[in-house]
Amino acid sequence: MKKLIIILVFLGSFITAKAADISFDVPSNINVGQKFSIDIVLETGGVSINSIDIGVSYPKDLLVFKGYQESGGIIKLWLKHPEDKSGVIQMSGIIPGGVEGLYTPNKTTLGPLTLVRLLFVAKELGGGVLSIDHSTVLLNDGYGTELSHNKLNNSINITKDKGVGFEATVENSNTDDAEPPEPFDLSLVKSSYFSRTPSMLIFSAIDSVSGVKKYEMNDRGEWATVSSPLPMYRGFFSKQVTIRAVDYSGNIRESNIIIPGILSTISLVSIAILILVFAYTRFSWYKKKR
Amino acid sequence: MCNTKFIIQSFFIFWIALATPLSILAFDIVLPPENVSVSAVVGSTAIGGGGGDYSFRTTVSFSGFAYPGAIVHIWRNGLPVTTTIADVGGVFTADLYEQYSTNSIYTLYAIDEESRRSLLLNYPIVVTNGYYTSVSGVRFPPTISTDRVEVKFSDSITISGYALPDKEVEVLIYGQQSETFLGTTESNGTYKFIYSLAGFQRGDYNVRINYKNDKRNSKVVKFTISNINIPSTESVNNIPGDCNADQIINIVDFSVLAFWYGKDNPPRCVDTNNDNIINLVDFSILAFYWTG
């Protein structure tokens, strides 16, 4: 029986090696204070996928999460962009049209896909484990069928002890990203009269170096964190709305839009004329009466 | 001695298993059905400065099969780059000049002569600087539309669209019941099948088309068998997630879905799979029907 189990495990490990899996691509040599990236890689097994939801656990005592590289992965449309929540980097997004794998010239098989490139700084010497906390991958089949896959953890080793000036290195590790996010548009999606969905402001900025960390809206002098889509309830008068995208290095890009009010300029002028006409007729009538 | 015998036995069993039924056990790595091939050679168009210091222009070329007269759109990393028109045989080709060595995602879609859109095809490609990278064998699935969104019980439905000329196609109608039938496209790439729904029960159905023995399907069109006929018009919404009924699935529809993500009692048009929950599955369905 024991022999049979060993054989099955041996065969099983061979079979699963070709199934769909999510893994990490980690650099081999990392020094304390070094900024580096970790790719989350998906081998689809030859099927087309279009949606992912992943949580990644990392050794917080060794690493500092510094953002993500927008151009490094295939996900461009985020439902939740990578964000550290209680030690788990959570993210979800879609790939419209789906994707099967990476096409490499002169190869007959598709390569694994880099879903996202996460940026870290090594802060302490030692070893730890990167693991997939949770993951959902859906097929591009029009039904959202879940893709069965393996989650492959990976170890990470930080070598070489910290030297003089280490703190400064970690704190200022993103100073090489001096560029703000790229200019972005604000679009107002107006609600129809009978729709339960309100009018919404939609926006999406790209920061190719450290990634967009958050969006903020100026609300009575205070900057409040917001996300797209942002419900917009129209007032009587038009107003200007300013949204700013903040990247993981603190660089800012602002964008403005005028939200039209319920009362348009024409209707305001019309009301003013009506008031004037009414006042004039009343005045004339009063004058005639006297 | 016993251990040695056991190890030999184990390897013997393993190699027997490896030699014969492995194709059943292992996860097959199959090429995409349209047999896309990607090759790269050093570019032939020289650019750059004098004094013998020059480099070759980085180029990515796409070629394949759409529909006769179709406009093929090519996007790079979510932004439109170029369009090209397919010839009478549905063959298209387009060259893109790249400035940097990149790993880019190219998105292709085709619009047939009657303005029907294909589904999107994505090709993440390793592009090497100074090389001519050729992506050949791209093949769009046929376009599809129906004449009715509601069909009177026992009446017929007309399924039409564009594909490659003189090709065998397979149409699948499925829902409470399912039926498949085969047909051939015309020499100009059009097809039109008037199919009797006699024998089908009342209810919601889907129809899709694909080239025979091809796993890549067209988009899915929904229709209902009821007591009346309602024709398909531009104002009728029958694409999942298309709440503004503009027949386009794009960032606006994504945002409407994102607004209702995790909220109770979502509108029916947002809930693409009618399970009364807006979750990742609804986004996946939206991504499948995405037109851009």
Short mmCIF file of N, CA and C in Angstrom, two decimals, chain A residues 74-220:
data_model
loop_
_atom_site.label_atom_id
_atom_site.label_comp_id
_atom_site.label_asym_id
_atom_site.label_seq_id
_atom_site.Cartn_x
_atom_site.Cartn_y
_atom_site.Cartn_z
N ILE A 74 0.03 42.03 -17.65
CA ILE A 74 -0.98 42.08 -18.72
C ILE A 74 -2.29 42.70 -18.27
N ILE A 75 -2.47 42.90 -16.96
CA ILE A 75 -3.75 43.45 -16.50
C ILE A 75 -3.69 44.97 -16.57
N LYS A 76 -4.55 45.52 -17.39
CA LYS A 76 -4.58 46.97 -17.56
C LYS A 76 -5.86 47.58 -16.99
N LEU A 77 -6.85 46.75 -16.77
CA LEU A 77 -8.14 47.26 -16.29
C LEU A 77 -8.38 46.68 -14.89
N TRP A 78 -8.08 47.51 -13.90
CA TRP A 78 -8.16 47.04 -12.52
C TRP A 78 -9.54 47.28 -11.92
N LEU A 79 -10.03 46.26 -11.26
CA LEU A 79 -11.22 46.42 -10.43
C LEU A 79 -10.74 46.89 -9.05
N LYS A 80 -9.66 46.27 -8.59
CA LYS A 80 -8.95 46.73 -7.38
C LYS A 80 -7.47 46.69 -7.72
N HIS A 81 -6.81 47.83 -7.80
CA HIS A 81 -5.38 47.80 -8.11
C HIS A 81 -4.60 47.28 -6.90
N PRO A 82 -3.37 46.78 -7.12
CA PRO A 82 -2.64 46.13 -6.02
C PRO A 82 -2.50 47.05 -4.81
N GLU A 83 -2.94 46.55 -3.68
CA GLU A 83 -2.93 47.35 -2.45
C GLU A 83 -2.69 46.43 -1.27
N ASP A 84 -1.84 46.90 -0.36
CA ASP A 84 -1.52 46.11 0.83
C ASP A 84 -2.61 46.30 1.88
N LYS A 85 -3.31 45.21 2.19
CA LYS A 85 -4.33 45.27 3.23
C LYS A 85 -4.00 44.23 4.28
N SER A 86 -3.53 44.71 5.42
CA SER A 86 -3.16 43.84 6.54
C SER A 86 -2.15 42.77 6.14
N GLY A 87 -1.16 43.15 5.41
CA GLY A 87 -0.10 42.21 5.07
C GLY A 87 -0.38 41.34 3.87
N VAL A 88 -1.52 41.52 3.25
CA VAL A 88 -1.84 40.77 2.03
C VAL A 88 -2.04 41.77 0.89
N ILE A 89 -1.27 41.61 -0.17
CA ILE A 89 -1.44 42.50 -1.32
C ILE A 89 -2.58 41.93 -2.16
N GLN A 90 -3.66 42.73 -2.22
CA GLN A 90 -4.86 42.26 -2.90
C GLN A 90 -5.05 43.00 -4.21
N MET A 91 -5.53 42.29 -5.19
CA MET A 91 -5.76 42.91 -6.51
C MET A 91 -6.76 42.09 -7.29
N SER A 92 -7.50 42.76 -8.16
CA SER A 92 -8.34 42.04 -9.11
C SER A 92 -8.52 42.89 -10.35
N GLY A 93 -8.61 42.23 -11.47
CA GLY A 93 -8.74 42.96 -12.73
C GLY A 93 -9.17 42.06 -13.85
N ILE A 94 -9.41 42.67 -15.00
CA ILE A 94 -9.85 41.88 -16.15
C ILE A 94 -8.99 42.16 -17.37
N ILE A 95 -9.01 41.24 -18.30
CA ILE A 95 -8.32 41.39 -19.59
C ILE A 95 -9.40 41.22 -20.66
N PRO A 96 -9.98 42.35 -21.15
CA PRO A 96 -11.03 42.21 -22.16
C PRO A 96 -10.57 41.40 -23.36
N GLY A 97 -11.38 40.43 -23.73
CA GLY A 97 -11.03 39.57 -24.87
C GLY A 97 -10.26 38.33 -24.47
N GLY A 98 -9.71 38.32 -23.26
CA GLY A 98 -9.00 37.14 -22.78
C GLY A 98 -7.63 36.96 -23.38
N VAL A 99 -6.85 36.08 -22.75
CA VAL A 99 -5.50 35.82 -23.22
C VAL A 99 -5.09 34.40 -22.82
N GLU A 100 -4.35 33.76 -23.71
CA GLU A 100 -3.98 32.36 -23.47
C GLU A 100 -2.56 32.19 -22.94
N GLY A 101 -1.66 33.04 -23.44
CA GLY A 101 -0.27 32.89 -23.03
C GLY A 101 0.59 33.88 -23.78
N LEU A 102 1.86 33.86 -23.47
CA LEU A 102 2.80 34.81 -24.09
C LEU A 102 3.37 34.21 -25.37
N TYR A 103 3.26 34.97 -26.46
CA TYR A 103 3.80 34.53 -27.74
C TYR A 103 5.26 34.97 -27.83
N THR A 104 6.12 33.98 -27.96
CA THR A 104 7.54 34.27 -28.10
C THR A 104 7.97 33.83 -29.50
N PRO A 105 8.67 34.70 -30.24
CA PRO A 105 9.06 34.34 -31.61
C PRO A 105 9.79 33.00 -31.68
N ASN A 106 9.44 32.25 -32.71
CA ASN A 106 10.08 30.98 -33.05
C ASN A 106 9.86 29.88 -32.01
N LYS A 107 8.89 30.06 -31.13
CA LYS A 107 8.54 28.98 -30.21
C LYS A 107 7.16 28.47 -30.57
N THR A 108 6.95 27.19 -30.43
CA THR A 108 5.68 26.60 -30.84
C THR A 108 4.66 26.54 -29.72
N THR A 109 5.12 26.76 -28.50
CA THR A 109 4.18 26.76 -27.37
C THR A 109 4.11 28.15 -26.74
N LEU A 110 2.98 28.40 -26.09
CA LEU A 110 2.81 29.70 -25.45
C LEU A 110 3.52 29.71 -24.10
N GLY A 111 4.11 30.83 -23.77
CA GLY A 111 4.80 30.97 -22.49
C GLY A 111 3.87 31.47 -21.40
N PRO A 112 4.33 31.42 -20.14
CA PRO A 112 3.50 31.92 -19.03
C PRO A 112 3.34 33.43 -19.09
N LEU A 113 2.24 33.90 -18.51
CA LEU A 113 1.92 35.33 -18.53
C LEU A 113 2.32 36.00 -17.22
N THR A 114 2.91 37.16 -17.32
CA THR A 114 3.14 37.95 -16.12
C THR A 114 1.87 38.74 -15.85
N LEU A 115 1.18 38.41 -14.76
CA LEU A 115 -0.07 39.09 -14.44
C LEU A 115 0.20 40.51 -13.94
N VAL A 116 1.16 40.60 -13.01
CA VAL A 116 1.48 41.91 -12.44
C VAL A 116 2.91 41.88 -11.92
N ARG A 117 3.58 43.03 -11.96
CA ARG A 117 4.94 43.13 -11.43
C ARG A 117 4.89 44.00 -10.17
N LEU A 118 5.13 43.37 -9.02
CA LEU A 118 5.08 44.08 -7.74
C LEU A 118 6.46 44.59 -7.36
N LEU A 119 6.51 45.78 -6.78
CA LEU A 119 7.79 46.40 -6.42
C LEU A 119 7.99 46.35 -4.91
N PHE A 120 9.19 45.96 -4.52
CA PHE A 120 9.52 45.86 -3.09
C PHE A 120 10.89 46.48 -2.82
N VAL A 121 11.13 46.73 -1.54
CA VAL A 121 12.47 47.06 -1.07
C VAL A 121 12.80 46.08 0.05
N ALA A 122 14.02 45.51 0.00
CA ALA A 122 14.44 44.58 1.06
C ALA A 122 14.91 45.40 2.26
N LYS A 123 14.34 45.13 3.43
CA LYS A 123 14.74 45.95 4.58
C LYS A 123 15.52 45.18 5.65
N GLU A 124 15.41 43.85 5.63
CA GLU A 124 16.13 43.07 6.64
C GLU A 124 16.77 41.83 6.01
N LEU A 125 17.81 41.37 6.67
CA LEU A 125 18.49 40.15 6.24
C LEU A 125 17.66 38.93 6.66
N GLY A 126 17.60 37.93 5.82
CA GLY A 126 16.92 36.70 6.22
C GLY A 126 16.14 36.05 5.10
N GLY A 127 15.40 35.01 5.47
CA GLY A 127 14.62 34.27 4.48
C GLY A 127 13.15 34.26 4.84
N GLY A 128 12.31 34.15 3.86
CA GLY A 128 10.86 34.11 4.10
C GLY A 128 10.16 33.44 2.95
N VAL A 129 8.83 33.43 3.04
CA VAL A 129 8.03 32.73 2.02
C VAL A 129 7.02 33.70 1.39
N LEU A 130 6.95 33.65 0.09
CA LEU A 130 5.90 34.35 -0.65
C LEU A 130 4.82 33.32 -0.94
N SER A 131 3.59 33.64 -0.63
CA SER A 131 2.54 32.66 -0.87
C SER A 131 1.30 33.32 -1.46
N ILE A 132 0.52 32.52 -2.17
CA ILE A 132 -0.76 32.98 -2.71
C ILE A 132 -1.80 32.78 -1.61
N ASP A 133 -2.29 33.87 -1.06
CA ASP A 133 -3.28 33.81 0.02
C ASP A 133 -4.62 33.30 -0.52
N HIS A 134 -5.03 33.87 -1.63
CA HIS A 134 -6.25 33.39 -2.31
C HIS A 134 -6.12 33.75 -3.78
N SER A 135 -6.76 32.98 -4.63
CA SER A 135 -6.70 33.30 -6.06
C SER A 135 -7.90 32.71 -6.78
N THR A 136 -8.44 33.52 -7.67
CA THR A 136 -9.52 33.06 -8.56
C THR A 136 -9.14 33.48 -9.97
N VAL A 137 -9.19 32.53 -10.88
CA VAL A 137 -8.91 32.81 -12.29
C VAL A 137 -10.12 32.32 -13.08
N LEU A 138 -10.68 33.20 -13.92
CA LEU A 138 -11.88 32.82 -14.67
C LEU A 138 -11.59 32.71 -16.16
N LEU A 139 -12.23 31.75 -16.77
CA LEU A 139 -12.03 31.49 -18.20
C LEU A 139 -12.73 32.55 -19.05
N ASN A 140 -12.20 32.77 -20.23
CA ASN A 140 -12.83 33.69 -21.19
C ASN A 140 -13.82 32.89 -22.03
N ASP A 141 -14.89 32.42 -21.37
CA ASP A 141 -15.84 31.55 -22.06
C ASP A 141 -17.26 32.14 -22.10
N GLY A 142 -17.41 33.34 -21.57
CA GLY A 142 -18.74 33.96 -21.57
C GLY A 142 -19.60 33.52 -20.41
N TYR A 143 -19.06 32.68 -19.55
CA TYR A 143 -19.83 32.21 -18.39
C TYR A 143 -19.09 32.47 -17.06
N GLY A 144 -17.83 32.84 -17.14
CA GLY A 144 -17.04 33.06 -15.93
C GLY A 144 -16.71 31.77 -15.21
N THR A 145 -16.44 30.73 -15.97
CA THR A 145 -16.09 29.44 -15.37
C THR A 145 -14.72 29.54 -14.70
N GLU A 146 -14.63 28.97 -13.51
CA GLU A 146 -13.38 29.06 -12.76
C GLU A 146 -12.33 28.09 -13.31
N LEU A 147 -11.11 28.56 -13.41
CA LEU A 147 -10.00 27.71 -13.87
C LEU A 147 -9.34 27.07 -12.65
N SER A 148 -9.32 25.76 -12.67
CA SER A 148 -8.64 25.04 -11.59
C SER A 148 -7.13 25.22 -11.77
N HIS A 149 -6.46 25.59 -10.70
CA HIS A 149 -5.02 25.84 -10.83
C HIS A 149 -4.30 25.57 -9.52
N ASN A 150 -3.00 25.39 -9.65
CA ASN A 150 -2.16 25.19 -8.46
C ASN A 150 -1.58 26.53 -8.01
N LYS A 151 -1.35 26.63 -6.71
CA LYS A 151 -0.71 27.84 -6.17
C LYS A 151 0.68 27.44 -5.70
N LEU A 152 1.68 27.96 -6.37
CA LEU A 152 3.05 27.57 -6.06
C LEU A 152 3.74 28.68 -5.26
N ASN A 153 4.04 28.37 -4.00
CA ASN A 153 4.74 29.35 -3.17
C ASN A 153 6.20 29.42 -3.57
N ASN A 154 6.87 30.45 -3.08
CA ASN A 154 8.28 30.59 -3.40
C ASN A 154 8.99 31.20 -2.19
N SER A 155 10.24 30.82 -2.03
CA SER A 155 11.01 31.39 -0.92
C SER A 155 11.81 32.59 -1.42
N ILE A 156 12.15 33.44 -0.48
CA ILE A 156 12.93 34.62 -0.83
C ILE A 156 14.04 34.78 0.22
N ASN A 157 15.23 35.07 -0.26
CA ASN A 157 16.36 35.22 0.64
C ASN A 157 17.03 36.56 0.44
N ILE A 158 17.14 37.30 1.52
CA ILE A 158 17.82 38.59 1.47
C ILE A 158 19.24 38.36 2.00
N THR A 159 20.18 38.58 1.16
CA THR A 159 21.58 38.36 1.55
C THR A 159 22.25 39.70 1.78
N LYS A 160 23.39 39.66 2.37
CA LYS A 160 24.22 40.84 2.69
C LYS A 160 23.51 41.74 3.70
N ASP A 161 24.22 41.99 4.77
CA ASP A 161 23.66 42.80 5.85
C ASP A 161 23.58 44.27 5.45
N LYS A 162 22.73 44.99 6.22
CA LYS A 162 22.60 46.41 5.93
C LYS A 162 23.89 47.16 6.29
N GLY A 163 24.18 48.15 5.50
CA GLY A 163 25.39 48.91 5.75
C GLY A 163 25.07 50.32 6.17
N VAL A 164 26.03 51.17 6.08
CA VAL A 164 25.84 52.57 6.47
C VAL A 164 24.88 53.23 5.48
N GLY A 165 23.96 54.02 6.02
CA GLY A 165 23.02 54.73 5.14
C GLY A 165 21.86 53.89 4.68
N PHE A 166 21.64 52.74 5.33
CA PHE A 166 20.56 51.84 4.92
C PHE A 166 19.18 52.49 5.05
N GLU A 167 18.93 53.15 6.18
CA GLU A 167 17.60 53.74 6.41
C GLU A 167 17.24 54.71 5.28
N ALA A 168 18.23 55.52 4.94
CA ALA A 168 17.98 56.50 3.88
C ALA A 168 17.63 55.79 2.57
N THR A 169 18.29 54.66 2.33
CA THR A 169 18.04 53.93 1.09
C THR A 169 16.60 53.43 1.02
N VAL A 170 16.14 52.85 2.13
CA VAL A 170 14.78 52.32 2.14
C VAL A 170 13.75 53.45 2.06
N GLU A 171 13.94 54.46 2.88
CA GLU A 171 12.95 55.54 2.91
C GLU A 171 12.82 56.24 1.57
N ASN A 172 13.96 56.39 0.90
CA ASN A 172 13.95 57.13 -0.35
C ASN A 172 14.02 56.22 -1.57
N SER A 173 13.59 55.00 -1.36
CA SER A 173 13.78 54.01 -2.43
C SER A 173 13.01 54.33 -3.70
N ASN A 174 11.97 55.17 -3.59
CA ASN A 174 11.20 55.48 -4.79
C ASN A 174 11.52 56.85 -5.36
N THR A 175 12.63 57.42 -4.88
CA THR A 175 12.96 58.75 -5.38
C THR A 175 13.33 58.71 -6.85
N ASP A 176 13.62 57.52 -7.41
CA ASP A 176 13.93 57.43 -8.83
C ASP A 176 12.66 57.61 -9.67
N ASP A 177 11.48 57.55 -9.03
CA ASP A 177 10.24 57.84 -9.73
C ASP A 177 9.86 59.29 -9.44
N ALA A 178 10.36 60.18 -10.27
CA ALA A 178 10.04 61.60 -10.08
C ALA A 178 8.91 62.03 -11.00
N GLU A 179 8.48 61.11 -11.84
CA GLU A 179 7.45 61.44 -12.82
C GLU A 179 6.06 61.24 -12.23
N PRO A 180 5.18 62.20 -12.41
CA PRO A 180 3.80 62.01 -11.95
C PRO A 180 3.08 61.03 -12.87
N PRO A 181 1.92 60.54 -12.46
CA PRO A 181 1.13 59.70 -13.38
C PRO A 181 0.84 60.45 -14.68
N GLU A 182 0.59 59.71 -15.73
CA GLU A 182 0.33 60.33 -17.03
C GLU A 182 -1.01 61.10 -16.99
N PRO A 183 -1.13 62.14 -17.85
CA PRO A 183 -2.40 62.88 -17.88
C PRO A 183 -3.58 61.94 -18.13
N PHE A 184 -4.67 62.20 -17.44
CA PHE A 184 -5.84 61.33 -17.59
C PHE A 184 -7.10 62.16 -17.71
N ASP A 185 -8.10 61.55 -18.30
CA ASP A 185 -9.38 62.23 -18.53
C ASP A 185 -10.39 61.86 -17.46
N LEU A 186 -11.27 62.81 -17.19
CA LEU A 186 -12.44 62.53 -16.34
C LEU A 186 -13.65 62.50 -17.27
N SER A 187 -14.41 61.45 -17.20
CA SER A 187 -15.60 61.35 -18.06
C SER A 187 -16.85 61.23 -17.18
N LEU A 188 -17.86 61.97 -17.56
CA LEU A 188 -19.12 61.90 -16.81
C LEU A 188 -20.08 61.00 -17.57
N VAL A 189 -20.52 59.95 -16.92
CA VAL A 189 -21.53 59.07 -17.50
C VAL A 189 -22.86 59.48 -16.89
N LYS A 190 -23.71 60.09 -17.72
CA LYS A 190 -24.98 60.59 -17.20
C LYS A 190 -25.99 59.46 -17.02
N SER A 191 -26.72 59.56 -15.96
CA SER A 191 -27.74 58.56 -15.69
C SER A 191 -29.00 58.90 -16.49
N SER A 192 -29.70 57.88 -16.94
CA SER A 192 -30.97 58.14 -17.60
C SER A 192 -32.03 58.38 -16.52
N TYR A 193 -33.18 58.96 -16.93
CA TYR A 193 -34.18 59.38 -15.95
C TYR A 193 -34.69 58.23 -15.07
N PHE A 194 -34.82 57.04 -15.64
CA PHE A 194 -35.43 55.95 -14.89
C PHE A 194 -34.41 54.92 -14.39
N SER A 195 -33.14 55.25 -14.53
CA SER A 195 -32.11 54.31 -14.13
C SER A 195 -31.85 54.40 -12.63
N ARG A 196 -31.56 53.24 -12.04
CA ARG A 196 -31.20 53.21 -10.62
C ARG A 196 -29.72 53.49 -10.41
N THR A 197 -28.98 53.49 -11.50
CA THR A 197 -27.55 53.80 -11.42
C THR A 197 -27.38 55.31 -11.55
N PRO A 198 -26.73 55.94 -10.60
CA PRO A 198 -26.59 57.40 -10.67
C PRO A 198 -25.60 57.83 -11.74
N SER A 199 -25.56 59.13 -12.02
CA SER A 199 -24.51 59.65 -12.89
C SER A 199 -23.17 59.38 -12.20
N MET A 200 -22.14 59.09 -13.01
CA MET A 200 -20.87 58.70 -12.42
C MET A 200 -19.71 59.37 -13.14
N LEU A 201 -18.69 59.64 -12.35
CA LEU A 201 -17.45 60.14 -12.92
C LEU A 201 -16.50 58.95 -13.03
N ILE A 202 -15.93 58.73 -14.22
CA ILE A 202 -15.00 57.61 -14.37
C ILE A 202 -13.63 58.12 -14.77
N PHE A 203 -12.62 57.47 -14.25
CA PHE A 203 -11.24 57.90 -14.51
C PHE A 203 -10.29 56.74 -14.29
N SER A 204 -9.16 56.80 -14.98
CA SER A 204 -8.13 55.78 -14.82
C SER A 204 -6.81 56.38 -15.27
N ALA A 205 -5.88 56.50 -14.36
CA ALA A 205 -4.57 57.05 -14.69
C ALA A 205 -3.54 55.92 -14.76
N ILE A 206 -2.47 56.19 -15.48
CA ILE A 206 -1.38 55.21 -15.60
C ILE A 206 -0.11 55.84 -15.06
N ASP A 207 0.58 55.08 -14.22
CA ASP A 207 1.91 55.49 -13.80
C ASP A 207 2.83 54.31 -14.06
N SER A 208 3.67 54.45 -15.07
CA SER A 208 4.42 53.28 -15.54
C SER A 208 5.57 52.90 -14.62
N VAL A 209 5.96 53.77 -13.68
CA VAL A 209 7.12 53.45 -12.84
C VAL A 209 6.71 52.75 -11.54
N SER A 210 5.92 53.45 -10.72
CA SER A 210 5.58 52.84 -9.43
C SER A 210 4.10 52.51 -9.28
N GLY A 211 3.28 52.87 -10.26
CA GLY A 211 1.86 52.53 -10.21
C GLY A 211 1.04 53.56 -9.45
N VAL A 212 -0.23 53.64 -9.79
CA VAL A 212 -1.13 54.58 -9.10
C VAL A 212 -1.55 53.97 -7.78
N LYS A 213 -1.36 54.73 -6.70
CA LYS A 213 -1.70 54.22 -5.38
C LYS A 213 -3.15 54.55 -5.03
N LYS A 214 -3.55 55.79 -5.32
CA LYS A 214 -4.91 56.19 -4.95
C LYS A 214 -5.35 57.42 -5.76
N TYR A 215 -6.64 57.69 -5.68
CA TYR A 215 -7.20 58.90 -6.27
C TYR A 215 -7.81 59.73 -5.15
N GLU A 216 -7.72 61.04 -5.32
CA GLU A 216 -8.30 61.93 -4.31
C GLU A 216 -9.14 63.00 -4.99
N MET A 217 -10.20 63.44 -4.26
CA MET A 217 -11.04 64.51 -4.77
C MET A 217 -11.06 65.66 -3.77
N ASN A 218 -10.97 66.87 -4.30
CA ASN A 218 -11.01 68.04 -3.42
C ASN A 218 -12.45 68.29 -2.98
N ASP A 219 -12.68 68.13 -1.69
CA ASP A 219 -14.02 68.32 -1.15
C ASP A 219 -13.95 69.38 -0.06
N ARG A 220 -14.37 70.60 -0.39
CA ARG A 220 -14.35 71.74 0.54
C ARG A 220 -12.97 71.94 1.15
#
